[in-house]
Tab-separated table of C-alpha atoms in Angstrom:
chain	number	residue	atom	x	y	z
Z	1	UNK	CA	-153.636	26.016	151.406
Z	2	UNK	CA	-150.174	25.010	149.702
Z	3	UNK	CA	-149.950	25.986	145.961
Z	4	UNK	CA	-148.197	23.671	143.500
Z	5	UNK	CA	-146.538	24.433	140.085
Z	6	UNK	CA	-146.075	22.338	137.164
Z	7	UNK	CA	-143.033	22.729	134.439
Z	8	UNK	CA	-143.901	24.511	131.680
Z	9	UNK	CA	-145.159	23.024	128.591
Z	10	UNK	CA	-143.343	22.984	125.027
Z	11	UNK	CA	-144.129	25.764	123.678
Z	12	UNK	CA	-145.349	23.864	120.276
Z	13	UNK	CA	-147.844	22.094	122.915
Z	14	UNK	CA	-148.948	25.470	124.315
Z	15	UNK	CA	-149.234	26.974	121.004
Z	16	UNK	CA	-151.505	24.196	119.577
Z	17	UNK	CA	-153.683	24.718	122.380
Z	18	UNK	CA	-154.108	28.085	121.936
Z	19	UNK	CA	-154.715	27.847	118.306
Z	20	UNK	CA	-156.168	24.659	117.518
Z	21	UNK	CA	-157.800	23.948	120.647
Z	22	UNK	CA	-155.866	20.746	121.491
Z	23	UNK	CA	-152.821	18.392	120.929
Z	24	UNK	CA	-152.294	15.069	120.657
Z	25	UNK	CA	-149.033	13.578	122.929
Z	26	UNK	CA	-147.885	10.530	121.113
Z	27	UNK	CA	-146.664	7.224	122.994
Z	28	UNK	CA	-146.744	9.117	126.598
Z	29	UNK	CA	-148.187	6.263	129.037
Z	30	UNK	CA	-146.266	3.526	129.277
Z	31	UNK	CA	-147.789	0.099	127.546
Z	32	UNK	CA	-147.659	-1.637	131.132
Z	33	UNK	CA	-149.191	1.273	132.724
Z	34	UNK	CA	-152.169	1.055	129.722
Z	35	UNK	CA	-152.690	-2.149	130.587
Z	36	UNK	CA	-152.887	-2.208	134.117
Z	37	UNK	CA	-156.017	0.493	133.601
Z	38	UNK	CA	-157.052	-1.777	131.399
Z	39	UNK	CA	-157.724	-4.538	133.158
Z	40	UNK	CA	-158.907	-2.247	136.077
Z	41	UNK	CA	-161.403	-0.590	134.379
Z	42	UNK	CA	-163.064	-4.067	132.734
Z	43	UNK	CA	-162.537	-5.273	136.463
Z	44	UNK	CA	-165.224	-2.612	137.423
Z	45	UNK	CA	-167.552	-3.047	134.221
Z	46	UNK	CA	-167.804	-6.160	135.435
Z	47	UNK	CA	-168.016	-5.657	138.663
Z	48	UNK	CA	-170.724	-2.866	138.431
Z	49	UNK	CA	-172.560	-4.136	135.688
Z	50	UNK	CA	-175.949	-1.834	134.229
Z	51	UNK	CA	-174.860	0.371	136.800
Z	52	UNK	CA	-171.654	1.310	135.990
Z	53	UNK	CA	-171.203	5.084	135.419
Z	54	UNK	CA	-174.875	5.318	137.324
Z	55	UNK	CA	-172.864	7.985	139.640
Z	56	UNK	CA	-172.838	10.397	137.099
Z	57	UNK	CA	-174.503	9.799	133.836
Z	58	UNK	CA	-174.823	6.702	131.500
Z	59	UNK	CA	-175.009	6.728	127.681
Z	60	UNK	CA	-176.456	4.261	125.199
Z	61	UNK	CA	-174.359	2.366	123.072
Z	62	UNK	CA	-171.046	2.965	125.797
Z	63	UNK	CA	-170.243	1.860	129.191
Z	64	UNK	CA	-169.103	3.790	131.542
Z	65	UNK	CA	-167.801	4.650	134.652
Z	66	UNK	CA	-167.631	7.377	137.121
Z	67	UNK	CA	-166.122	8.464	140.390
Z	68	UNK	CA	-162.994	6.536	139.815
Z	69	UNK	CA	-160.800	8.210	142.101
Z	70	UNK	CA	-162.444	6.661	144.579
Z	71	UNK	CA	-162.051	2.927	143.369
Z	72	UNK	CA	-158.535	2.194	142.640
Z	73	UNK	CA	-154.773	3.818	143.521
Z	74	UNK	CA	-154.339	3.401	139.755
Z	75	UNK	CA	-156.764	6.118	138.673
Z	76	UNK	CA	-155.873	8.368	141.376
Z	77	UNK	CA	-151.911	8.113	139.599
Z	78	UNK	CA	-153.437	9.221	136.497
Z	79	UNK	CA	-154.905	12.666	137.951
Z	80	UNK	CA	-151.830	13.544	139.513
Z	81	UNK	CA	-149.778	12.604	136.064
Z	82	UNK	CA	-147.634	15.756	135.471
Z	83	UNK	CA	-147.457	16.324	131.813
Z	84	UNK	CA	-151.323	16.348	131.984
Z	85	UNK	CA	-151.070	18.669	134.879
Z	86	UNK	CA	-148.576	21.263	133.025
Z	87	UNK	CA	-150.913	21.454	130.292
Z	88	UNK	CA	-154.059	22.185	132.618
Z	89	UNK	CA	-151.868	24.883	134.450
Z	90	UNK	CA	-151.477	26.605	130.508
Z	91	UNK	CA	-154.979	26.378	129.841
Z	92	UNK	CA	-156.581	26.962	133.051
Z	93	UNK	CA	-154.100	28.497	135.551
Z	94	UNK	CA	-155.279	27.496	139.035
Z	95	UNK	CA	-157.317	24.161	138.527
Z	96	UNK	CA	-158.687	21.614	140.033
Z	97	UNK	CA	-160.126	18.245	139.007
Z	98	UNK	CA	-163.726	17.912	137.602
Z	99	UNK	CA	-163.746	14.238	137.049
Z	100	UNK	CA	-162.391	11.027	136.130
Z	101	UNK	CA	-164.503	8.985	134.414
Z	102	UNK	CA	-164.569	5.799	131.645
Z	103	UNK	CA	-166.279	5.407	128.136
Z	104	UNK	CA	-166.134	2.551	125.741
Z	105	UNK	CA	-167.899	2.707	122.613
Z	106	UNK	CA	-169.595	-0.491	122.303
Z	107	UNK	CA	-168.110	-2.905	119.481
Z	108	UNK	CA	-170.673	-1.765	115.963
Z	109	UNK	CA	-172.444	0.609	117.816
Z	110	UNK	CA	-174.250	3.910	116.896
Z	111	UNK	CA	-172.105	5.650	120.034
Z	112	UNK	CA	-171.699	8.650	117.814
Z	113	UNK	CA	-172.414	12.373	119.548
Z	114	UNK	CA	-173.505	15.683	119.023
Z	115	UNK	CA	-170.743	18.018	118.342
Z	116	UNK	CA	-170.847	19.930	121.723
Z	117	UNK	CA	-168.340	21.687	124.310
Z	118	UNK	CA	-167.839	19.774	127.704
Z	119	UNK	CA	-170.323	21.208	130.202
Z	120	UNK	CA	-172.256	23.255	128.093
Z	121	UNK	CA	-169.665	25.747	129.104
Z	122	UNK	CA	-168.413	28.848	127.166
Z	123	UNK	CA	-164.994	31.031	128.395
Z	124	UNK	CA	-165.876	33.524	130.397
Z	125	UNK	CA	-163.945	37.602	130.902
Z	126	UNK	CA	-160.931	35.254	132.651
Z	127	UNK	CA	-160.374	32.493	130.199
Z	128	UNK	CA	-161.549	28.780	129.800
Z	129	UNK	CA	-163.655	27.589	132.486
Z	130	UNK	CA	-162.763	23.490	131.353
Z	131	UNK	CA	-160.068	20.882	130.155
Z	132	UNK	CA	-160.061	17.617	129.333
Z	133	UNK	CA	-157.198	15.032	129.121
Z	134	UNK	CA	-158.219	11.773	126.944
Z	135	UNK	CA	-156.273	9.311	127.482
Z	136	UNK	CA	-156.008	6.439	124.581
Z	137	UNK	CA	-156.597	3.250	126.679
Z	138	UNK	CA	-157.048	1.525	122.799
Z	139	UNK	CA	-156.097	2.565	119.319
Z	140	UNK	CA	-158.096	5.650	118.028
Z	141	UNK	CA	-158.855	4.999	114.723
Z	142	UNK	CA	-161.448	6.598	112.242
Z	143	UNK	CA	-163.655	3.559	112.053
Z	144	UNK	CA	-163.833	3.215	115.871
Z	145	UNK	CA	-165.424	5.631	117.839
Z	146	UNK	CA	-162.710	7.917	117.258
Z	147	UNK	CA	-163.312	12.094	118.411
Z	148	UNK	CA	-163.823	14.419	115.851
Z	149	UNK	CA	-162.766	18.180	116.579
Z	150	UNK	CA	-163.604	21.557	114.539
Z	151	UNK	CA	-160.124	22.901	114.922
Z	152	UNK	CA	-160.330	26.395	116.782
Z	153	UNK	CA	-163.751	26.436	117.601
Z	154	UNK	CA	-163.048	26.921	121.137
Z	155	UNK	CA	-162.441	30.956	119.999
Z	156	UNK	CA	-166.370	31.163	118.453
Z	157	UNK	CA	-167.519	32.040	122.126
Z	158	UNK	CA	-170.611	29.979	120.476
Z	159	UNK	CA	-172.453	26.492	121.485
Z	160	UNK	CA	-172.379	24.287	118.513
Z	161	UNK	CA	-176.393	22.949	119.630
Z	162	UNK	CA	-176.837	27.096	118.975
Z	163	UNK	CA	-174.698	27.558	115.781
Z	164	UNK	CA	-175.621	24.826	114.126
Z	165	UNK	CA	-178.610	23.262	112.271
Z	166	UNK	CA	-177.871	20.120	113.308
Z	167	UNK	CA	-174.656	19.392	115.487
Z	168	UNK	CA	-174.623	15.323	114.428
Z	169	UNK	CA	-174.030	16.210	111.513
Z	170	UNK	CA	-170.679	16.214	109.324
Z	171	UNK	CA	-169.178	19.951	109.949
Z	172	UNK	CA	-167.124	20.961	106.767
Z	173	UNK	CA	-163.720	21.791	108.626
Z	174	UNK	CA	-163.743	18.865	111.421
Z	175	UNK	CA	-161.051	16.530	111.541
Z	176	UNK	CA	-160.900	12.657	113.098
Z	177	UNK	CA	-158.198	12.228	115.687
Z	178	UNK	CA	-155.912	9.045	115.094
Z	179	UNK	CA	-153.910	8.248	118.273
Z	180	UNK	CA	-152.331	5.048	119.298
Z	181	UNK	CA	-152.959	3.621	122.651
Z	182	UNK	CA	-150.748	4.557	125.227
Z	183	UNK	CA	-151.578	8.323	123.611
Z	184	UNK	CA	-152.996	11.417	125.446
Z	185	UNK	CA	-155.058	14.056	123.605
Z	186	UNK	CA	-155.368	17.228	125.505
Z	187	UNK	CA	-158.134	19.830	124.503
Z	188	UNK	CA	-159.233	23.225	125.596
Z	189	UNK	CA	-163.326	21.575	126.549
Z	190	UNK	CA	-164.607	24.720	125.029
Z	191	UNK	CA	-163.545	22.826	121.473
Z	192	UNK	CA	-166.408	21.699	119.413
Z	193	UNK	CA	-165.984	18.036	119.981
Z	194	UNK	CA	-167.812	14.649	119.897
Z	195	UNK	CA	-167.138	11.071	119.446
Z	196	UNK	CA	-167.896	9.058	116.577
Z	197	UNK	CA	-169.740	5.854	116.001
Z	198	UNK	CA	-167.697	2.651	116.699
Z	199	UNK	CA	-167.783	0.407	113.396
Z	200	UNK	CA	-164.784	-2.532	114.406
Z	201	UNK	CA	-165.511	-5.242	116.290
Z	202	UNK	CA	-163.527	-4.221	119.651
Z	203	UNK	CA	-164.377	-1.534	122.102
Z	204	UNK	CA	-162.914	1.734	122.105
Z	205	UNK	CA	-161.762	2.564	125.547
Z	206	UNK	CA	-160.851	6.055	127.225
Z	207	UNK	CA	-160.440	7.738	130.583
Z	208	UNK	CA	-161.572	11.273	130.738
Z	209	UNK	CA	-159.501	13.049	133.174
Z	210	UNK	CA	-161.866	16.179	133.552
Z	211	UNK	CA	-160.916	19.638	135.010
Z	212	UNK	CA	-162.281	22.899	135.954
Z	213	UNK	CA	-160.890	26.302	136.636
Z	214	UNK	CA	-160.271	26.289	140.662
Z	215	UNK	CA	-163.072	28.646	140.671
Z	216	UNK	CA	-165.774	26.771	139.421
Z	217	UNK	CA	-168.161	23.573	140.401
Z	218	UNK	CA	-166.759	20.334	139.871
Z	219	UNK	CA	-168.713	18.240	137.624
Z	220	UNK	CA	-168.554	15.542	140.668
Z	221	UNK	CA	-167.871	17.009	144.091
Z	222	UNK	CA	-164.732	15.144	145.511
Z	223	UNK	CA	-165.723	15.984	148.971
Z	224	UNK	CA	-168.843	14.262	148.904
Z	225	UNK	CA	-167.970	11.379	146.676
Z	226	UNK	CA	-164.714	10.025	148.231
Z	227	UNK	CA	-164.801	7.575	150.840
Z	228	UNK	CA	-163.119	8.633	153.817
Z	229	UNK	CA	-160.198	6.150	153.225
Z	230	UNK	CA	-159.878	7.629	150.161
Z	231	UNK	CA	-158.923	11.033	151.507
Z	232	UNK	CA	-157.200	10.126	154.556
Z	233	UNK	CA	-154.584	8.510	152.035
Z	234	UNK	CA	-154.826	11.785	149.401
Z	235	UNK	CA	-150.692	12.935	149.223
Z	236	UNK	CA	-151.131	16.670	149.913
Z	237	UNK	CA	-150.620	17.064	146.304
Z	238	UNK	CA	-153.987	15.191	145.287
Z	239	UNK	CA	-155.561	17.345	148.123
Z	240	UNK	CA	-154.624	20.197	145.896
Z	241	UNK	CA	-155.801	18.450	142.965
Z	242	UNK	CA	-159.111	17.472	144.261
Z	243	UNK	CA	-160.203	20.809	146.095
Z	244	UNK	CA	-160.247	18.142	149.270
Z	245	UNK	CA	-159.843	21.659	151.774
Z	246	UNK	CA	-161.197	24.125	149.640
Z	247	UNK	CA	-164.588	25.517	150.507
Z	248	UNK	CA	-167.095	24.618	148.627
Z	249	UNK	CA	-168.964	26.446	145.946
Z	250	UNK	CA	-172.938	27.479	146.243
Z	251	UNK	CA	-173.467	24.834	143.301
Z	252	UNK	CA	-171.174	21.985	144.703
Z	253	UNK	CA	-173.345	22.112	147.819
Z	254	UNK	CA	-176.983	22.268	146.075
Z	255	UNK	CA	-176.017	19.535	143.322
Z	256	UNK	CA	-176.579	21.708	140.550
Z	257	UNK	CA	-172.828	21.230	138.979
Z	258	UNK	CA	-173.490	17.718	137.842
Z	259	UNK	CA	-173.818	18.627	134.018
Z	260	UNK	CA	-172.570	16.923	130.467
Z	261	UNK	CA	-172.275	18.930	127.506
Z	262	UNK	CA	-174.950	16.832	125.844
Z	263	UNK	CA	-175.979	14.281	128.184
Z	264	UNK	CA	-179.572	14.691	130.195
């Protein structure tokens, strides 16, 4: 199996992941490139309609979508985008993806969430088990739909549905993350995290590039949900990324790694 390596980080990056739990890179994706996912992911709402996002879960008050490697060369660029990938490498070491999916807070919508940590996931004796890149397909602004983080949280080694009384709830040391479009925001999943409810009259729309350590399930099993096309044209690279000739794990086979950090 070939091994690929990603350029380091800046070290301000790597040490606001390791301290905060995430970091926010300004301005990164090109507004053309925003655009063009865009218009590809409303393609697909459209397209799909109440099923969208039916491959993996759905959530009132959002659309989604799922499984988007498999339904356009435009997401499958955005896994294999390197600065996301040099980050991963810091927080994870050997990765692979989880993921890819969509969410768009519905315009004045209660889309708000519990604060939780992707997966329901907590490190283990190696490290962080997840990562997630966000990336800022619209303004994120504190009156729509925004994420709010508890800085460092990902050290408590705690759930926040276990630590707290009530995880919707305002936590006293959160903060709201303001990013313009075009923007990535990187986090360490194991962050206490959640998104907020969407108060403007325009959706507020996201890809969640997902990944896992390369030794645990992915959240949607890449073998099983790609179309044979799909792989056949995979660049060795995106093999890599995907786990496409990896063998799979006990919980990848039985369908047991299919989990949200708050979602049934």
């Amino acid at each position: 199996m070939p091994s690929f390596n990603y350029p380091l980080p800046k070290f301000s990056h790597q040490i606001q992941l390791n301290e905060r739990g995430f970091v926010v890179l300004e301005n990164t994706v090109e507004k053309a490139c925003v655009s063009r996912l865009v218009d590809e992911a409303e393609r697909l709402w459209s397209l799909e309609g109440n099923a969208a996002g039916a491959e993996f879960k759905q959530e009132s008050n959002t659309r989604r979508l799922a499984n988007l490697v498999d339904k356009s060369s435009l997401f499958r660029d955005v896994v294999e985008f390197t600065p996301v990938l040099s980050l991963m490498q810091h927080v994870l070491g050997d990765f692979k993806l989880s993921s890819l999916n969509a969410r768009s807070a519905n315009p004045f919508a209660l889309s708000g969430q519990p604060l939780h940590c992707d997966g329901g996931y907590l490190p283990d004796r190696l490290g962080p088990l997840v990562a997630n890149a966000i990336w800022c397909l619209d303004d994120f602004t504190s009156r729509n739909g925004s994420l709010r983080f508890v800085p460092g949280s990902h050290l408590y080694r705690q759930l926040p549905e276990v630590a707290l009384d009530d995880p919707t709830a305002p936590h006293p040391d959160e903060i709201i993350v303001e990013a313009s479009a075009g923007s990535l925001i990187v986090i360490n999943a194991h962050l206490w995290h959640s998104g907020m409810d969407n108060q403007t009259e325009q959706p507020r729309r996201a890809l969640h590039s997902y990944y896992c350590r390369r030794d645990q399930p992915q959240q949607q099993f890449q073998q099983r949900m790609l179309s044979e096309q799909t792989q056949a044209k995979a660049t060795p690279r995106l093999r890599h990324i995907l786990a496409l000739d990896d063998s799979p794990l006990p919980a990848e086979n039985y369908g047991s790694n299919s989990v949200s950090g708050f979602l049934d």
